[in-house]
Short mmCIF file of C-alpha atoms and ligand atoms in Angstrom, two decimals:
data_model
loop_
_atom_site.label_atom_id
_atom_site.label_comp_id
_atom_site.label_asym_id
_atom_site.label_seq_id
_atom_site.Cartn_x
_atom_site.Cartn_y
_atom_site.Cartn_z
CA MET A 1 -35.31 -36.77 29.83
CA ALA A 2 -33.94 -39.03 27.37
CA PHE A 3 -31.94 -41.18 29.22
CA GLU A 4 -34.37 -42.18 32.08
CA VAL A 5 -35.29 -45.42 32.21
CA SER A 6 -38.66 -46.20 33.98
CA ILE A 7 -38.28 -48.79 36.68
CA ALA A 8 -41.27 -50.02 38.48
CA MET A 9 -39.28 -51.33 41.79
CA SER A 10 -40.45 -54.65 42.25
CA MET A 11 -37.83 -56.87 44.12
CA ALA A 12 -37.11 -58.71 40.53
CA SER A 13 -36.06 -55.86 38.69
CA LEU A 14 -34.02 -54.65 41.71
CA LEU A 15 -32.15 -57.46 41.17
CA LEU A 16 -31.65 -56.97 37.45
CA VAL A 17 -30.48 -53.54 38.10
CA LEU A 18 -26.95 -54.07 37.77
CA SER A 19 -25.33 -50.82 38.16
CA CYS A 20 -26.51 -47.14 38.97
CA GLY A 21 -29.81 -46.80 36.74
CA THR A 22 -32.33 -44.22 37.04
CA ALA A 23 -35.01 -45.08 39.48
CA MET A 24 -38.05 -43.17 38.37
CA VAL A 25 -41.19 -43.14 40.46
CA GLY A 26 -41.53 -39.55 39.11
CA PRO A 27 -44.38 -36.76 39.42
CA GLY A 28 -47.66 -38.52 39.17
CA SER A 29 -46.55 -41.74 39.75
CA SER A 30 -45.77 -41.93 43.41
CA ALA A 31 -44.90 -45.34 44.64
CA ASN A 32 -46.06 -47.42 47.74
CA PHE A 33 -44.08 -47.74 50.93
CA ASP A 34 -42.84 -51.33 50.37
CA GLU A 35 -41.70 -50.48 46.88
CA LEU A 36 -39.09 -48.32 47.75
CA PHE A 37 -38.97 -48.54 51.53
CA ARG A 38 -38.20 -51.26 54.41
CA PRO A 39 -39.00 -50.89 58.17
CA SER A 40 -35.15 -50.58 59.89
CA TRP A 41 -36.40 -50.77 63.86
CA ALA A 42 -39.64 -51.30 65.65
CA LEU A 43 -41.85 -53.15 63.04
CA ASP A 44 -45.14 -53.63 65.31
CA HIS A 45 -44.85 -49.69 65.54
CA PHE A 46 -45.78 -49.62 61.74
CA ILE A 47 -49.69 -49.31 60.79
CA TYR A 48 -50.56 -49.97 57.14
CA GLN A 49 -53.70 -48.19 56.30
CA GLY A 50 -54.12 -48.58 52.28
CA ASP A 51 -51.68 -46.37 50.58
CA LEU A 52 -51.20 -44.71 53.88
CA LEU A 53 -48.10 -45.77 56.46
CA GLU A 54 -48.49 -44.54 60.18
CA LEU A 55 -45.42 -44.34 62.27
CA LYS A 56 -46.07 -44.94 65.88
CA LEU A 57 -43.97 -43.74 69.44
CA ASP A 58 -45.13 -44.62 72.66
CA ASN A 59 -43.30 -45.26 75.88
CA HIS A 60 -41.88 -48.46 74.68
CA SER A 61 -40.66 -47.44 71.35
CA GLY A 62 -40.29 -45.14 67.85
CA ALA A 63 -40.31 -46.38 64.85
CA GLY A 64 -38.11 -45.92 61.58
CA PHE A 65 -37.77 -47.10 58.30
CA GLU A 66 -35.26 -46.73 55.31
CA SER A 67 -34.92 -47.12 51.25
CA LYS A 68 -34.03 -50.12 49.97
CA SER A 69 -31.35 -48.75 47.60
CA LYS A 70 -29.02 -45.93 47.85
CA TYR A 71 -28.88 -42.91 45.45
CA LEU A 72 -26.71 -40.40 44.16
CA PHE A 73 -28.42 -36.83 42.97
CA GLY A 74 -32.08 -36.71 42.15
CA LYS A 75 -35.16 -35.77 43.79
CA VAL A 76 -36.76 -37.86 46.70
CA THR A 77 -40.00 -36.68 48.23
CA ALA A 78 -42.63 -37.98 51.03
CA GLN A 79 -46.09 -36.77 51.77
CA ILE A 80 -46.21 -36.18 55.76
CA LYS A 81 -48.67 -35.41 58.28
CA LEU A 82 -47.17 -34.91 61.68
CA VAL A 83 -48.32 -35.80 65.06
CA GLU A 84 -51.61 -33.71 65.96
CA GLY A 85 -52.45 -32.33 69.38
CA ASP A 86 -49.67 -32.95 71.99
CA SER A 87 -46.52 -33.68 69.83
CA ALA A 88 -44.35 -32.16 72.95
CA GLY A 89 -40.90 -34.28 73.33
CA THR A 90 -41.04 -35.92 70.17
CA VAL A 91 -39.04 -35.32 67.01
CA THR A 92 -40.18 -36.97 63.21
CA ALA A 93 -37.11 -36.67 60.93
CA PHE A 94 -36.78 -37.41 56.96
CA TYR A 95 -33.67 -37.47 55.63
CA MET A 96 -30.82 -38.82 53.26
CA SER A 97 -27.71 -40.18 54.25
CA SER A 98 -24.72 -41.86 53.23
CA ASP A 99 -22.78 -44.30 55.60
CA GLY A 100 -19.33 -43.81 57.45
CA PRO A 101 -17.68 -41.73 60.06
CA ALA A 102 -17.45 -39.27 57.08
CA HIS A 103 -20.67 -39.21 55.83
CA ASN A 104 -23.04 -36.66 54.19
CA GLU A 105 -26.87 -35.89 55.19
CA PHE A 106 -29.54 -34.07 54.83
CA ASP A 107 -32.26 -33.21 57.30
CA PHE A 108 -35.69 -32.32 57.79
CA GLU A 109 -36.64 -32.86 61.55
CA PHE A 110 -39.96 -31.44 62.75
CA LEU A 111 -40.09 -30.62 66.39
CA GLY A 112 -42.75 -31.50 67.75
CA ASN A 113 -44.72 -28.91 70.62
CA VAL A 114 -47.54 -28.92 72.86
CA THR A 115 -51.27 -28.67 71.59
CA GLY A 116 -52.15 -25.35 69.98
CA GLU A 117 -48.18 -24.43 70.05
CA PRO A 118 -46.32 -24.46 66.45
CA TYR A 119 -44.14 -27.02 65.26
CA LEU A 120 -40.64 -25.81 63.68
CA LEU A 121 -38.95 -27.55 61.23
CA GLN A 122 -35.40 -27.73 61.91
CA THR A 123 -32.88 -28.68 58.68
CA ASN A 124 -29.26 -29.67 58.89
CA VAL A 125 -26.55 -30.49 56.24
CA TYR A 126 -23.80 -32.76 56.86
CA VAL A 127 -20.82 -32.78 54.97
CA ASN A 128 -17.86 -35.02 55.51
CA GLY A 129 -19.14 -36.18 58.75
CA VAL A 130 -19.83 -32.67 60.23
CA GLY A 131 -23.05 -31.23 60.65
CA ASN A 132 -23.81 -27.84 63.10
CA ARG A 133 -25.46 -26.43 60.25
CA GLU A 134 -28.72 -25.71 61.70
CA GLU A 135 -32.02 -23.83 60.52
CA ARG A 136 -35.20 -23.77 62.27
CA LEU A 137 -38.14 -22.27 60.64
CA ASN A 138 -42.33 -22.29 61.45
CA LEU A 139 -44.17 -23.41 58.40
CA TRP A 140 -47.15 -21.25 56.97
CA PHE A 141 -49.71 -23.75 57.48
CA ASP A 142 -50.43 -26.46 60.51
CA PRO A 143 -48.46 -29.34 59.49
CA THR A 144 -50.11 -31.70 61.35
CA LYS A 145 -53.75 -30.59 59.84
CA GLY A 146 -52.88 -32.22 56.43
CA PHE A 147 -50.51 -33.87 54.22
CA HIS A 148 -47.83 -31.93 52.78
CA SER A 149 -44.94 -32.64 50.31
CA TYR A 150 -41.30 -32.40 51.84
CA SER A 151 -38.33 -32.92 49.38
CA ILE A 152 -34.34 -33.06 48.94
CA LEU A 153 -33.49 -32.03 45.29
CA TRP A 154 -30.01 -32.74 44.94
CA ASN A 155 -27.50 -32.27 42.07
CA GLN A 156 -24.05 -31.38 41.48
CA ARG A 157 -24.79 -27.49 42.10
CA GLN A 158 -26.89 -27.58 45.03
CA VAL A 159 -28.86 -29.14 47.63
CA LEU A 160 -32.24 -27.91 47.84
CA PHE A 161 -34.98 -28.06 50.75
CA LEU A 162 -38.62 -27.88 49.41
CA VAL A 163 -41.93 -27.71 51.37
CA ASP A 164 -44.91 -28.10 48.91
CA GLU A 165 -42.23 -27.18 45.98
CA THR A 166 -41.54 -24.08 48.09
CA PRO A 167 -37.84 -23.78 48.57
CA ILE A 168 -36.82 -23.03 52.37
CA ARG A 169 -33.31 -23.95 52.24
CA VAL A 170 -30.52 -23.96 49.71
CA HIS A 171 -26.66 -25.42 50.31
CA THR A 172 -24.63 -24.13 47.26
CA ASN A 173 -21.81 -26.01 46.07
CA LEU A 174 -18.93 -23.29 47.02
CA GLU A 175 -15.91 -26.10 45.83
CA HIS A 176 -14.21 -22.99 43.74
CA LYS A 177 -13.64 -21.52 47.13
CA GLY A 178 -12.16 -24.57 48.69
CA ILE A 179 -15.40 -25.73 50.55
CA PRO A 180 -16.53 -29.17 50.19
CA PHE A 181 -19.78 -30.15 48.54
CA PRO A 182 -21.77 -33.74 49.30
CA LYS A 183 -21.30 -35.12 45.60
CA ASP A 184 -19.58 -38.29 45.78
CA GLN A 185 -21.34 -40.52 48.42
CA ALA A 186 -24.22 -42.28 47.62
CA MET A 187 -27.10 -41.58 50.27
CA GLY A 188 -30.08 -43.68 51.49
CA VAL A 189 -33.39 -42.15 52.58
CA TYR A 190 -34.65 -42.18 55.84
CA SER A 191 -37.81 -41.44 58.41
CA SER A 192 -37.77 -42.34 62.01
CA ILE A 193 -39.84 -40.96 64.90
CA TRP A 194 -38.40 -40.78 68.23
CA ASN A 195 -38.59 -39.40 71.93
CA ALA A 196 -35.85 -36.16 72.16
CA ASP A 197 -37.57 -34.42 74.81
CA ASP A 198 -34.13 -33.90 76.24
CA TRP A 199 -34.07 -31.02 73.45
CA ALA A 200 -36.40 -30.89 71.08
CA THR A 201 -39.35 -28.71 72.08
CA GLN A 202 -38.78 -25.30 73.79
CA GLY A 203 -35.24 -25.75 74.37
CA GLY A 204 -35.99 -29.41 76.12
CA ARG A 205 -38.44 -27.49 78.73
CA VAL A 206 -41.61 -29.42 77.83
CA LYS A 207 -40.91 -33.44 78.31
CA THR A 208 -43.37 -35.54 76.30
CA ASP A 209 -46.24 -36.71 77.84
CA TRP A 210 -46.43 -40.05 77.59
CA SER A 211 -50.39 -40.19 78.83
CA HIS A 212 -50.80 -38.64 75.55
CA ALA A 213 -48.99 -41.32 73.19
CA PRO A 214 -48.97 -43.27 70.76
CA PHE A 215 -47.78 -40.38 68.86
CA ILE A 216 -48.49 -40.83 65.21
CA ALA A 217 -46.64 -39.62 62.39
CA SER A 218 -48.68 -40.68 59.08
CA TYR A 219 -46.98 -40.98 55.30
CA LYS A 220 -48.07 -41.43 51.69
CA ALA A 221 -47.00 -40.73 48.09
CA PHE A 222 -43.80 -41.61 48.08
CA GLU A 223 -41.50 -40.31 44.88
CA ILE A 224 -37.68 -41.30 43.87
CA ASP A 225 -36.62 -39.77 41.11
CA ALA A 226 -32.94 -40.45 41.30
CA CYS A 227 -29.89 -42.34 40.18
CA GLU A 228 -30.14 -45.53 42.15
CA CYS A 229 -26.99 -47.31 43.37
CA PRO A 230 -27.12 -50.66 44.24
CA VAL A 231 -24.74 -51.94 46.74
CA PRO A 232 -21.97 -52.92 46.84
CA THR A 233 -20.83 -50.29 44.21
CA ALA A 234 -17.16 -48.61 44.56
CA ALA A 235 -18.08 -44.88 45.08
CA VAL A 236 -15.91 -43.44 41.97
CA ASP A 237 -18.14 -45.87 39.73
CA ASN A 238 -21.30 -44.31 41.36
CA VAL A 239 -19.91 -41.04 40.51
CA LYS A 240 -19.23 -42.19 37.03
CA ARG A 241 -22.35 -43.23 36.43
CA CYS A 242 -24.60 -40.88 38.18
CA SER A 243 -23.09 -37.77 36.63
CA SER A 244 -24.10 -36.00 33.14
CA SER A 245 -20.53 -35.92 31.81
CA TRP A 246 -20.39 -38.65 29.47
CA GLY A 247 -23.04 -38.09 26.76
CA LYS A 248 -26.04 -38.41 28.73
CA GLN A 249 -28.09 -35.63 31.00
CA TYR A 250 -30.18 -36.56 33.86
CA TRP A 251 -32.85 -33.95 34.21
CA TRP A 252 -31.60 -32.72 37.73
CA ASP A 253 -28.68 -31.46 36.13
CA LYS A 254 -30.37 -28.99 33.60
CA PRO A 255 -28.73 -25.48 33.44
CA SER A 256 -32.03 -24.55 34.63
CA LEU A 257 -31.59 -26.61 37.87
CA SER A 258 -28.34 -25.13 38.48
CA GLU A 259 -29.24 -22.77 40.98
CA LEU A 260 -32.85 -20.94 42.12
CA THR A 261 -34.58 -19.44 39.81
CA LEU A 262 -35.84 -15.67 39.84
CA HIS A 263 -39.20 -16.90 41.76
CA GLN A 264 -37.67 -19.46 43.78
CA THR A 265 -35.24 -16.58 45.03
CA HIS A 266 -38.21 -14.59 45.68
CA GLN A 267 -39.91 -17.39 47.44
CA LEU A 268 -36.97 -18.40 49.33
CA LEU A 269 -36.27 -14.58 50.55
CA TRP A 270 -40.65 -14.77 51.85
CA VAL A 271 -39.80 -17.82 54.10
CA ARG A 272 -36.40 -16.65 55.57
CA ALA A 273 -38.20 -13.10 55.74
CA LYS A 274 -41.43 -14.49 57.56
CA HIS A 275 -40.31 -17.59 58.72
CA LEU A 276 -36.92 -18.16 59.75
CA VAL A 277 -36.61 -18.32 63.54
CA TYR A 278 -32.82 -19.92 63.92
CA ASP A 279 -30.23 -19.82 61.24
CA TYR A 280 -26.45 -20.88 62.19
CA CYS A 281 -24.82 -18.54 60.31
CA THR A 282 -26.10 -15.62 62.69
CA ASP A 283 -25.48 -17.42 65.50
CA THR A 284 -22.41 -15.66 66.77
CA ALA A 285 -22.80 -16.73 70.40
CA ARG A 286 -22.24 -20.34 68.80
CA PHE A 287 -19.51 -19.72 66.28
CA VAL A 288 -16.87 -17.37 67.19
CA VAL A 289 -15.84 -17.81 63.48
CA THR A 290 -18.60 -17.62 61.02
CA PRO A 291 -18.77 -20.81 59.36
CA VAL A 292 -17.00 -20.50 55.75
CA GLU A 293 -20.02 -21.10 53.80
CA CYS A 294 -22.19 -18.68 55.19
CA ASP A 295 -20.81 -15.36 53.22
CA ASN A 296 -22.64 -16.75 50.47
CA HIS A 297 -25.99 -17.68 52.05
CA ARG A 298 -28.94 -15.99 49.98
CA ARG A 299 -30.73 -13.75 52.42
C1 LIG B 1 -46.70 -47.36 79.09
O1 LIG B 1 -47.99 -46.43 79.28
C2 LIG B 1 -48.99 -47.38 78.87
C3 LIG B 1 -50.12 -46.65 78.85
O2 LIG B 1 -50.01 -45.54 79.72
C4 LIG B 1 -48.86 -47.90 80.62
O3 LIG B 1 -49.90 -48.40 81.09
C5 LIG B 1 -47.69 -48.68 80.59
O4 LIG B 1 -47.32 -48.80 82.43
C6 LIG B 1 -46.40 -47.39 80.43
N1 LIG B 1 -45.26 -48.45 80.43
C7 LIG B 1 -44.04 -48.10 80.69
C8 LIG B 1 -42.93 -49.22 80.62
O5 LIG B 1 -44.28 -46.76 81.07
C1 LIG B 2 -42.90 -24.20 70.45
O1 LIG B 2 -43.97 -23.31 71.07
C2 LIG B 2 -43.07 -22.31 71.38
C3 LIG B 2 -44.10 -21.12 72.28
O2 LIG B 2 -44.89 -20.63 70.93
C4 LIG B 2 -42.01 -21.44 70.74
O3 LIG B 2 -41.65 -20.54 71.23
C5 LIG B 2 -41.66 -22.78 70.08
O4 LIG B 2 -40.27 -22.31 69.16
C6 LIG B 2 -42.12 -23.92 69.51
N1 LIG B 2 -41.54 -24.99 68.91
C7 LIG B 2 -40.78 -25.89 69.59
C8 LIG B 2 -40.08 -27.09 68.83
O5 LIG B 2 -40.14 -25.83 70.60
#
């Protein structure tokens, strides 16, 4: 923890941060929306209610927001409550992404459903512009009834997707096998809600029922505890500053976070056994040749 600098994320302090530093809005110190994010489209579809933010989807528009900064490694969390009742056809996403054609991306995508049927949580990982790594699971709770935390923990060794701190997916660094791992592009943090009734619900068979609009996703308690990279900074400088290699250690590079703990391994096995409904790694109809990283997936 020695090298973390606590930064109150006001505009003034943002301007003072001249290079990558640790933006510390850690456990117990969640931030309000405005400190870390700004709307990226459809400002009139944002509803602010104290510490709560609501994004609205109706037949005119969805809405989305983005982080003010980019980050390289760390942990990003939002508490989200998904669309109640009929959410068929809608998708709410919370994700990290870098820019450009060879971008990297880590996605949580919540696929809505008709009233009483379960939401699906789809995750995906893009490396150098290529995705197609979808996994889908149903959750062990109703994500429309209350707030739950959704986190991405990213370090040099793995990308971990967590739901209420339970790992649901791990994307492991397998560079020693010649498989590229996302670790040199700073990423923004994003969320949006939109109409995706061509594919989202029951394979696109169920369409959005606009008479049930507006569809509302709610957010609170944002936490970003990550290495912040103000733009413009050359990628190579970001990598240098956000790596633990030159006499400083970021907490996410602790050896204990380089792989799952035994407890987390058990949790992940439980999630996969009880809740996984789709895994690209086992989709032999889609992939004639099993994707290279799949051999190493923990089951
Ligand atoms: C959108 O929905 C509202 C309320 O159901 C309806 O009055 C309006 O005509 C719709 N607008 C469009 C562009 O479909
Ligand atoms: C919606 O409900 C159906 C029926 O229970 C289920 O098969 C499907 O996986 C659910 N989720 C989505 C996003 O279609």
